[in-house]
Short mmCIF file of C-alpha atoms and ligand atoms in Angstrom, two decimals:
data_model
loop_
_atom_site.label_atom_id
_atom_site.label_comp_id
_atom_site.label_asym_id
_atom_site.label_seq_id
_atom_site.Cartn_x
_atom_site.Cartn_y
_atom_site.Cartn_z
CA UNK J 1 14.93 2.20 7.89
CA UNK J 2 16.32 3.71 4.44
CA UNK J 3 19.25 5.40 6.51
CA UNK J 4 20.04 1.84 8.00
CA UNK J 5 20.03 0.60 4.60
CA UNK J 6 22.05 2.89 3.11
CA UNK J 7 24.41 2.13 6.29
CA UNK J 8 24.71 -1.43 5.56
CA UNK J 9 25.22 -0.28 1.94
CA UNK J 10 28.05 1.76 2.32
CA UNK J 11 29.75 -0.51 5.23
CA UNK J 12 29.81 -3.00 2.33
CA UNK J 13 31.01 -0.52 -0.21
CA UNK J 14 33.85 0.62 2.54
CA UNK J 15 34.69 -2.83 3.12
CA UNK J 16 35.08 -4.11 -0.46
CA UNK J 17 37.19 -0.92 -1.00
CA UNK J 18 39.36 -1.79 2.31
CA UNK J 19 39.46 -5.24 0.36
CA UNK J 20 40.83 -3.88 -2.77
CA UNK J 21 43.63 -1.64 -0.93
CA UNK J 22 44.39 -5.13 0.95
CA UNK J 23 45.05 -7.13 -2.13
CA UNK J 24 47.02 -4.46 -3.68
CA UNK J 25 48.90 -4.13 -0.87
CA UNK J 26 49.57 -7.54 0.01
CA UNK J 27 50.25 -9.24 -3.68
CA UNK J 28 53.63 -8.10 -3.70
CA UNK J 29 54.75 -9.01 -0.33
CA UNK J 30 52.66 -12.81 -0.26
CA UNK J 31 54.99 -13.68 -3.36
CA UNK J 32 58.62 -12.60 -1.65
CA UNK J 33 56.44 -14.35 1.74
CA UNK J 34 59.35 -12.94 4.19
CA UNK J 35 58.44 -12.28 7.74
CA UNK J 36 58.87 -8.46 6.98
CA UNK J 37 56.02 -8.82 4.42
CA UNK J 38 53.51 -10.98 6.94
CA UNK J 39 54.15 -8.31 9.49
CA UNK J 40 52.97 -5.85 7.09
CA UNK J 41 50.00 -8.17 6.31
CA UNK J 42 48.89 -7.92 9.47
CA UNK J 43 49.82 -4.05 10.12
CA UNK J 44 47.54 -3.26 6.83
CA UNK J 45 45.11 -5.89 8.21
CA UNK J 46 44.74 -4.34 11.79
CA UNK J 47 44.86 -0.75 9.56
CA UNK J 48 42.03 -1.94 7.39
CA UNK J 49 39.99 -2.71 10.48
CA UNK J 50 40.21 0.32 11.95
CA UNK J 51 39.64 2.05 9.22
CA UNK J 52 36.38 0.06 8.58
CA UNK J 53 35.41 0.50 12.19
CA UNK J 54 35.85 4.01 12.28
CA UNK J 55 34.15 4.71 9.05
CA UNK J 56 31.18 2.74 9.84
CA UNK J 57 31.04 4.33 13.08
CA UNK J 58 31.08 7.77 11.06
CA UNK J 59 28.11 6.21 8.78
CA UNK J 60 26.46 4.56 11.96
CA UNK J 61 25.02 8.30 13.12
CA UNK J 62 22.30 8.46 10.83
CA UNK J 63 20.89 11.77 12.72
CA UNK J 64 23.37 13.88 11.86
CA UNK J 65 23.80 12.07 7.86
CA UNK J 66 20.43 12.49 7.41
CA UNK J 67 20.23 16.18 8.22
CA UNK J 68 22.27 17.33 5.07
CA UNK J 69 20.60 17.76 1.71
CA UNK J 70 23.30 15.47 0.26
CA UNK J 71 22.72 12.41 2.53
CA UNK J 72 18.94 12.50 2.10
CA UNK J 73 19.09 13.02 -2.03
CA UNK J 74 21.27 9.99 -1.94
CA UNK J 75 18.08 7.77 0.29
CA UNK J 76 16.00 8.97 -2.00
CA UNK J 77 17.91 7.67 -5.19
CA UNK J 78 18.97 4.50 -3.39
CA UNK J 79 16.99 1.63 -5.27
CA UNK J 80 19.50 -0.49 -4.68
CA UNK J 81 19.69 -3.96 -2.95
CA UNK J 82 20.30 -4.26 0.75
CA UNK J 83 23.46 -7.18 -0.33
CA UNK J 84 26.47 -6.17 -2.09
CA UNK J 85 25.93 -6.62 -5.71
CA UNK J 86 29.07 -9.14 -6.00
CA UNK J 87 28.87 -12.52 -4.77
CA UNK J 88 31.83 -11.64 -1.53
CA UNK J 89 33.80 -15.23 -1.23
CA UNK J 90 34.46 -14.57 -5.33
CA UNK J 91 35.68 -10.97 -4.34
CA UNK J 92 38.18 -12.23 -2.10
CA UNK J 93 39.12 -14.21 -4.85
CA UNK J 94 39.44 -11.07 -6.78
CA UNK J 95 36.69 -11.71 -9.14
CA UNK J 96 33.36 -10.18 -9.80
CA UNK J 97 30.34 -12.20 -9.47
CA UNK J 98 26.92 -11.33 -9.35
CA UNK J 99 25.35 -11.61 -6.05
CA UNK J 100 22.52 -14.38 -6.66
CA UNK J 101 21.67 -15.35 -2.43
CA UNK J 102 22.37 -14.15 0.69
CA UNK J 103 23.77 -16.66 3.89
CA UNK J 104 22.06 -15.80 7.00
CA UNK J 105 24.33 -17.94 8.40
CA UNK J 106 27.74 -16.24 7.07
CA UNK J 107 26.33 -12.95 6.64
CA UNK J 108 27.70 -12.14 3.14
CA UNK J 109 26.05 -12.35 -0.35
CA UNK J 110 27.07 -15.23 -2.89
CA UNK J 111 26.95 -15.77 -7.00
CA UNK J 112 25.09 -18.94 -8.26
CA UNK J 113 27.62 -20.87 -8.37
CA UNK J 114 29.21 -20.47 -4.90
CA UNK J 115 25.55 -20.84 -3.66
CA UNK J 116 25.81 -24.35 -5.45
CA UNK J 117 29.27 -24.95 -3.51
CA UNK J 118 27.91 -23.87 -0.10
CA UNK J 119 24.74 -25.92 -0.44
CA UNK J 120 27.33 -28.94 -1.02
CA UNK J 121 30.01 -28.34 0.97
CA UNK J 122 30.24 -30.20 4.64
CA UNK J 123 31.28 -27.05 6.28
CA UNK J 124 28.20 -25.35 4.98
CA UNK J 125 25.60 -27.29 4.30
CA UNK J 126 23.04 -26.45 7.21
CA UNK J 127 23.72 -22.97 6.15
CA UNK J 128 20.39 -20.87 4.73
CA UNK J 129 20.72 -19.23 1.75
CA UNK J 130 18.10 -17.18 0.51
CA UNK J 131 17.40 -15.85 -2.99
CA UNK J 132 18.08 -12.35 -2.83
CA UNK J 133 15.30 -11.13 -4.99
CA UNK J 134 12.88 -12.80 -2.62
CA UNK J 135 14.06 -10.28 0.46
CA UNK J 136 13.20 -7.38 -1.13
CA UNK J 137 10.57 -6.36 1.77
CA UNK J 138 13.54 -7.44 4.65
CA UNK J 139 15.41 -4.46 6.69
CA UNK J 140 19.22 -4.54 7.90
CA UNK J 141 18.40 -5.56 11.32
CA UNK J 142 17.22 -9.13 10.01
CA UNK J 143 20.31 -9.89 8.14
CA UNK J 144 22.96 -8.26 10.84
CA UNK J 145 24.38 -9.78 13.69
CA UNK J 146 27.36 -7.30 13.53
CA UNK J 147 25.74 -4.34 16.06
CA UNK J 148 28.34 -2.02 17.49
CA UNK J 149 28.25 -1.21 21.18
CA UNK J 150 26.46 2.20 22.23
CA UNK J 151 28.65 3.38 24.94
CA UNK J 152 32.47 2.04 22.95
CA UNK J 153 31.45 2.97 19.38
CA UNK J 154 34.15 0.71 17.96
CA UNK J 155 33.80 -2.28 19.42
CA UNK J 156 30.94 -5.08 18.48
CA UNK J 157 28.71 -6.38 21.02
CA UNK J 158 29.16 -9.79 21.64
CA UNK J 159 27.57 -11.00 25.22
CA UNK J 160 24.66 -10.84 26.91
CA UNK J 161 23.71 -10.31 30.56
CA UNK J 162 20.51 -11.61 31.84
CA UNK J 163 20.39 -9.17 34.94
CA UNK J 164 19.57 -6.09 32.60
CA UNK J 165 18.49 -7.75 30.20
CA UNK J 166 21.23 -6.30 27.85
CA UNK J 167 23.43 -6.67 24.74
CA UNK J 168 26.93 -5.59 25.97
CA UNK J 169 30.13 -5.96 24.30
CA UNK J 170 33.67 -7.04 25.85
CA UNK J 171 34.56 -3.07 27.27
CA UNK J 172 31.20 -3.11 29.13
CA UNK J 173 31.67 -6.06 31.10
CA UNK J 174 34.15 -4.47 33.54
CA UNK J 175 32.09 -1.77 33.96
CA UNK J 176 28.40 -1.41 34.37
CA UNK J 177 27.89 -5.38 34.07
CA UNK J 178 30.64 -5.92 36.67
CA UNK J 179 28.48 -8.18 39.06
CA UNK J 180 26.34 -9.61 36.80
CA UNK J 181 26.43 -13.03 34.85
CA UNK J 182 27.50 -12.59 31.33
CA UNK J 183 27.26 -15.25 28.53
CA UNK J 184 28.64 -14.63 25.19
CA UNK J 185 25.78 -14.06 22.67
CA UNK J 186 26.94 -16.91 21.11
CA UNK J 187 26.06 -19.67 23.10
CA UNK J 188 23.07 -18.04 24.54
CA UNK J 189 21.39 -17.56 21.27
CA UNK J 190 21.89 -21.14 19.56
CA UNK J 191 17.90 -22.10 20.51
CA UNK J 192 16.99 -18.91 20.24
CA UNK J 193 14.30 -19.40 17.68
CA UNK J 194 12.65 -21.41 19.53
CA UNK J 195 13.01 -19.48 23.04
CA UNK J 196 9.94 -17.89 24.94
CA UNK J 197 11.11 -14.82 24.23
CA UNK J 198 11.15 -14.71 20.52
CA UNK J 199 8.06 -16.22 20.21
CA UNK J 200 6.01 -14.25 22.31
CA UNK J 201 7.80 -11.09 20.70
CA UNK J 202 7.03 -12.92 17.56
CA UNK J 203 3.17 -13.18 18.58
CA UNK J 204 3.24 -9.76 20.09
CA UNK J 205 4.53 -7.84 16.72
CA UNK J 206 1.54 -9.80 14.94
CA UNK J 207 -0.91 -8.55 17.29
CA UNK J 208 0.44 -5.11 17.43
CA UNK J 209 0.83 -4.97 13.56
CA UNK J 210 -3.16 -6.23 13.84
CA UNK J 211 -4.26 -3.84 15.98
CA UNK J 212 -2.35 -0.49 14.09
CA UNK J 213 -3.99 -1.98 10.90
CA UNK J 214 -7.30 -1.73 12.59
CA UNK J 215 -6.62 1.87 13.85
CA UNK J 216 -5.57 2.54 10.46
CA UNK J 217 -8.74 1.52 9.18
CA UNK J 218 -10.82 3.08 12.05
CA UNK J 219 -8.95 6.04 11.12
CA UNK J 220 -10.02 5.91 7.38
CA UNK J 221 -13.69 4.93 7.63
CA UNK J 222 -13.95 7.82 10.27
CA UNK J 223 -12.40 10.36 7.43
CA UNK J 224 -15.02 8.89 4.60
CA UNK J 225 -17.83 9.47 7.73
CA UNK J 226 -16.93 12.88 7.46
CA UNK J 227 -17.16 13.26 3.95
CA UNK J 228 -20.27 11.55 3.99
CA UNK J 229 -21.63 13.41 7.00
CA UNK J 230 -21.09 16.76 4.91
CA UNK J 231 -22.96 15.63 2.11
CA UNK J 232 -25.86 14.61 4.35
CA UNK J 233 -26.19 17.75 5.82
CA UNK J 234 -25.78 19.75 3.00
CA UNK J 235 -29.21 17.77 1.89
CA UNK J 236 -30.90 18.05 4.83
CA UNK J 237 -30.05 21.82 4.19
CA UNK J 238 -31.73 21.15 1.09
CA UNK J 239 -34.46 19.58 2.57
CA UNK J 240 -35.24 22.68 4.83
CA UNK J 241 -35.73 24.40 1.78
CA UNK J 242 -38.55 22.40 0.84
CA UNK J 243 -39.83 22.41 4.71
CA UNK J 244 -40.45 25.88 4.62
CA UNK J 245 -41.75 25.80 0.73
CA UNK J 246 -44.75 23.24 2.10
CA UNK J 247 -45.22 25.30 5.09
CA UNK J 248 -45.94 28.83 2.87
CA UNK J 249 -48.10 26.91 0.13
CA UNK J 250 -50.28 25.38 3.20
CA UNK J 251 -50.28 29.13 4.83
CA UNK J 252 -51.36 30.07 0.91
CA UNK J 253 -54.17 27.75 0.43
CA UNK J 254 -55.56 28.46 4.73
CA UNK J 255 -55.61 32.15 2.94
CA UNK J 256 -57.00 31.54 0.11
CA UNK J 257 -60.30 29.60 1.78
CA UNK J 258 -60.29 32.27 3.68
CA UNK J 259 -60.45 35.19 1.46
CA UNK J 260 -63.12 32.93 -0.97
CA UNK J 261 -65.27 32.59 2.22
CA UNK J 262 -65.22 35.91 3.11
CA UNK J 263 -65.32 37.57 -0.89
CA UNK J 264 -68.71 35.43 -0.57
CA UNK J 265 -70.53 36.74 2.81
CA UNK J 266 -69.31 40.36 1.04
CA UNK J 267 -70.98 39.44 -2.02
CA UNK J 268 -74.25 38.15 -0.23
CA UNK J 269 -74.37 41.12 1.79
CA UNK J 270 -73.91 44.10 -1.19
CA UNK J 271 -76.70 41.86 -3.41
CA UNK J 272 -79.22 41.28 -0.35
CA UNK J 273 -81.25 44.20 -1.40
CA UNK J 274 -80.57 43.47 -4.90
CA UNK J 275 -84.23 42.50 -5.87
CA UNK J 276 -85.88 45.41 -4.03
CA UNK J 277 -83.14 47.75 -5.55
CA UNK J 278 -84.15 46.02 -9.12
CA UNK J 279 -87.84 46.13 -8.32
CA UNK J 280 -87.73 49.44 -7.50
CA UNK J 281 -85.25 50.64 -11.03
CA UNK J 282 -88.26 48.99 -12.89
CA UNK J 283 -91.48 50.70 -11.80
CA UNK J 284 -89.11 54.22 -11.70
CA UNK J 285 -88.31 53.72 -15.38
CA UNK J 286 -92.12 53.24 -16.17
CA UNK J 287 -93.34 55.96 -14.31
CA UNK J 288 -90.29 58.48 -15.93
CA UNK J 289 -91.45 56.82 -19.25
CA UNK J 290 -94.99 57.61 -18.17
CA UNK J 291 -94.06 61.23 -17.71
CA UNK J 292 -91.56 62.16 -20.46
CA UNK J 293 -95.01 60.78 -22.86
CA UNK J 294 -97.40 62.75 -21.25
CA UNK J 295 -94.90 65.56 -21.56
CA UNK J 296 -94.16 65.16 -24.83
CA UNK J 297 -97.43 64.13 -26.52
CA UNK J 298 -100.32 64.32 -23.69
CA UNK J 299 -103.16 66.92 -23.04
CA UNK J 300 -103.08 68.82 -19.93
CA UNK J 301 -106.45 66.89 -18.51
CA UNK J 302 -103.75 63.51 -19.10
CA UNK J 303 -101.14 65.20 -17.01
CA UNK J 304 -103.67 65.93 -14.65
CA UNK J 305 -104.84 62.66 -13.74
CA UNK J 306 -101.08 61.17 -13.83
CA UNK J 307 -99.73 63.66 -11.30
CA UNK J 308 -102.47 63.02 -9.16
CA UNK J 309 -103.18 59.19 -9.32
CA UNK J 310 -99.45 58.26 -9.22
CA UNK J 311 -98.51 60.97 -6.01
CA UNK J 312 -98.60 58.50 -3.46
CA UNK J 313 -97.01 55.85 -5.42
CA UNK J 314 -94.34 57.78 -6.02
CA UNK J 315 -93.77 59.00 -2.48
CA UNK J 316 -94.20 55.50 -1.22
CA UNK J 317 -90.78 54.96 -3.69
CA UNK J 318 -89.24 57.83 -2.27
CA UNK J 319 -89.47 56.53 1.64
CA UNK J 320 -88.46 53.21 -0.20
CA UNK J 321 -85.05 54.23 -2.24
CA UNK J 322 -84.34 56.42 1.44
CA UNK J 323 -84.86 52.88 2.94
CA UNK J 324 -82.46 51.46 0.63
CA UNK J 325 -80.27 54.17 1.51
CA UNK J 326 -79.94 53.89 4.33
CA UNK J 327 -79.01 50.13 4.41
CA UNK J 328 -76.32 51.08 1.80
CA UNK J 329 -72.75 49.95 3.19
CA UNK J 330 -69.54 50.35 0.89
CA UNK J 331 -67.90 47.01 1.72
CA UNK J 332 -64.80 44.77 0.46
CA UNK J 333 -61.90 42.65 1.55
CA UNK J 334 -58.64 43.73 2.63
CA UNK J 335 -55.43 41.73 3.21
CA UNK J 336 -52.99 42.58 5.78
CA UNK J 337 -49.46 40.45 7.13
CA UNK J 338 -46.54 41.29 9.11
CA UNK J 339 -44.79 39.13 7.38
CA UNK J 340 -41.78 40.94 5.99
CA UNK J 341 -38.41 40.52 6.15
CA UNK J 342 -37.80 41.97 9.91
CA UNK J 343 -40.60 39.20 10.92
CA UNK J 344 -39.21 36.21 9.11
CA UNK J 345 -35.51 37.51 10.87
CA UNK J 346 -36.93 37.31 14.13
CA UNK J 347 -39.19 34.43 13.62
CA UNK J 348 -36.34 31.85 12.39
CA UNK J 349 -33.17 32.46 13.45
CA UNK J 350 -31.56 29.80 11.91
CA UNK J 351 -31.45 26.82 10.50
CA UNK J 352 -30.01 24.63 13.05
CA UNK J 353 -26.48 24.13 14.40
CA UNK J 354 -23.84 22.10 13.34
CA UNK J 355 -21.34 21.03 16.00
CA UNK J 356 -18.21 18.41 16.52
CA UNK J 357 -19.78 14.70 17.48
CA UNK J 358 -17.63 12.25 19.63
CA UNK J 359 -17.97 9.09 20.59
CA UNK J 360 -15.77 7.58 22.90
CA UNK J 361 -14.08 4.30 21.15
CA UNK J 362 -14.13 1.30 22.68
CA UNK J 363 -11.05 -0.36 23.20
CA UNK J 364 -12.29 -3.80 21.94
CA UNK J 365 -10.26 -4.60 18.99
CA UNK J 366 -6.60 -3.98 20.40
CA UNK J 367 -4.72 -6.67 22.74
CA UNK J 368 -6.11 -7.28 26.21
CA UNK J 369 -3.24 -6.00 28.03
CA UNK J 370 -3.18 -2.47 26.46
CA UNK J 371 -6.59 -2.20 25.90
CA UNK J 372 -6.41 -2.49 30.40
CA UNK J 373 -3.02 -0.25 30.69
CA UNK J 374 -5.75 2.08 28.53
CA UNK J 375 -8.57 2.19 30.62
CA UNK J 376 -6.22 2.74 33.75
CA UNK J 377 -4.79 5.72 31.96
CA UNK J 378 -8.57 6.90 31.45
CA UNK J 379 -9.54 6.44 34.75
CA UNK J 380 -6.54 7.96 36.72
CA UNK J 381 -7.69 11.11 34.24
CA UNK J 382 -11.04 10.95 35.08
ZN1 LIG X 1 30.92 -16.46 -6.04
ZN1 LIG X 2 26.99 -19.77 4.91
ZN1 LIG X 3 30.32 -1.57 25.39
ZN1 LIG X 4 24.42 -6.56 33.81
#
């Protein structure tokens, strides 16, 4: 679009330039006004033409233009206006005006006050002029009716033929259109806005420009799904983390129970004999006491009667303690896992997987017809 702009531009800029060589050409010879100087007029004239022709044919190529560093630096500086900046009927009048509208009708830019004169003039009057700063959005194609023919570069196409369906200009009629039914583009297109074909073209760009702004915003929501899908499963990461945090403090407590249960079975079972054991300590410590007096203090008679009256108590603790003995058992609580590093490894292997979702779209919100030409491209696929 900005090389066709800058096309227009510089068609303008090589006109008004043809213009200037015209008038300084010409001024001279329209004051003598012999025949020799109207027959130049009309050399420089044709000259002009050409020239224009073949340097807007030169500008017209906007592949090869816009390949060179140069062309594309000047796009990319080009803020100017699509319209010549001087009003054109006060240019051929040699002065300088400031563009202020542009005729659709005439095709050339005018100051304020020859918009004034064309809005009153009878020649002119059902002429549309539009404000030039309010067609600031508008590109070349909407304010040109001057197209040059593909296949002859330097001539403008000017008819129309119905069988192709095809803008041809004067060379091409001889040629590919020689059978066909041509009408000059001029009378064809005087109803033309209000011909089935604009309007339905009209209706169609609407739709179409609908239906790309709805991919465009399927498009975006999709990319700020994917953002947000991250950040969900980057918590539910989290989340995992906590998973297996409640799982080991409930595997903690089940242990814990366990080893309070079984610390107290241990306990009953080292302290069952506890009171014998005690009984036993008691009546020993007496009878030692018993002894260490009668062997420090007593009469042989006393130590006598001690020996001999507490014998068979004292072998009745003997077989007792060897009782107790006997029933002695060293016993405790261990703790033993597998759980180790290896065993967690091969327990959980991961986490989960995280994989590419798609879901097919349904072709709902774009026009009937290509939302069918879709689905018939889908199912010769399928
Ligand atoms: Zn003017
Ligand atoms: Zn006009
Ligand atoms: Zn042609
Ligand atoms: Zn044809």
């Amino acid at each position: 679009m900005y090389v066709t702009c800058l096309i227009l531009k510089l068609n303008k800029e090589i006109y008004s330039e043809a213009l200037k060589q015209k008038k300084k050409e010409t001024k001279p010879a329209a004051a003598s006004n012999t025949v020799e100087a109207k027959q130049t007029q009309i050399r420089t004239d044709r000259e002009i033409n050409s020239e224009f022709l073949k340097q807007k044919n030169n500008v017209t190529k906007p592949d090869t233009a816009s390949n060179t560093g140069e062309a594309k630096q000047e796009l990319r500086t080009d803020g100017q206006s699509l319209f010549s900046r001087y009003c054109e009927p006060c240019f051929r009048g040699n002065k300088e005006s400031i563009t202020f509208s542009w005729c659709s009708d005439c095709e050339e830019t005018l100051c304020s006050a020859c918009d004034e004169a064309h809005r009153i003039s009878k020649a002119s009057m059902s002429h549309t002029a539009i404000a030039v700063d309010k067609m600031s959005s508008i590109t070349p194609i909407t304010v040109s009716s001057y197209v040059l023919c593909e296949a002859h570069p330097e001539i403008n196409m000017e008819f129309y033929c119905s069988e192709h369906s095809l803008l041809c200009c004067r060379a091409c009629i001889p040629t590919i259109h020689r059978f066909c039914s041509i009408v000059s583009i001029e009378d064809v297109s005087k109803t033309a806005k209000q011909s089935a074909l604009f309007e339905k073209l009209s209706i169609d760009v609407k739709e179409l420009f609908d239906a790309t702004a709805c991919l465009k915003d399927r498009r975006s929501n999709n990319l700020e799904e994917i953002i947000q899908q991250e950040l969900t499963i980057t918590s539910k990461i989290k989340q995992l983390k906590a998973v297996f945090d409640k799982h080991f403090e409930k595997l903690e407590s089940k242990l814990e129970n366990e080893i309070k249960q079984l610390k107290q079975k241990v306990v009953s079972e080292v302290t069952q004999n506890e009171n014998a054991i005690d009984k036993l300590y008691i009546s020993l410590k007496k009878h030692k006491a018993d002894f260490q007096f009668v062997t420090d203090h007593g009469s042989n008679k006393q130590a006598f009667m001690l020996a001999n009256i507490l014998k068979p108590e004292i072998e009745k603790k003997e077989s007792e303690l060897n009782e107790l003995i006997a029933l002695e058992r060293k016993i405790g609580v261990e703790f033993e896992t597998n759980v180790d590093n290896v065993y967690l490894e091969n327990a959980i292997k991961s986490l989960g997987t995280i994989k590419i979702s798609e879901t097919s779209i349904e072709y709902k919100n774009i026009r009937p017809s290509i939302a069918q030409s879709m689905k018939s491209k889908e199912e010769k696929l399928a």
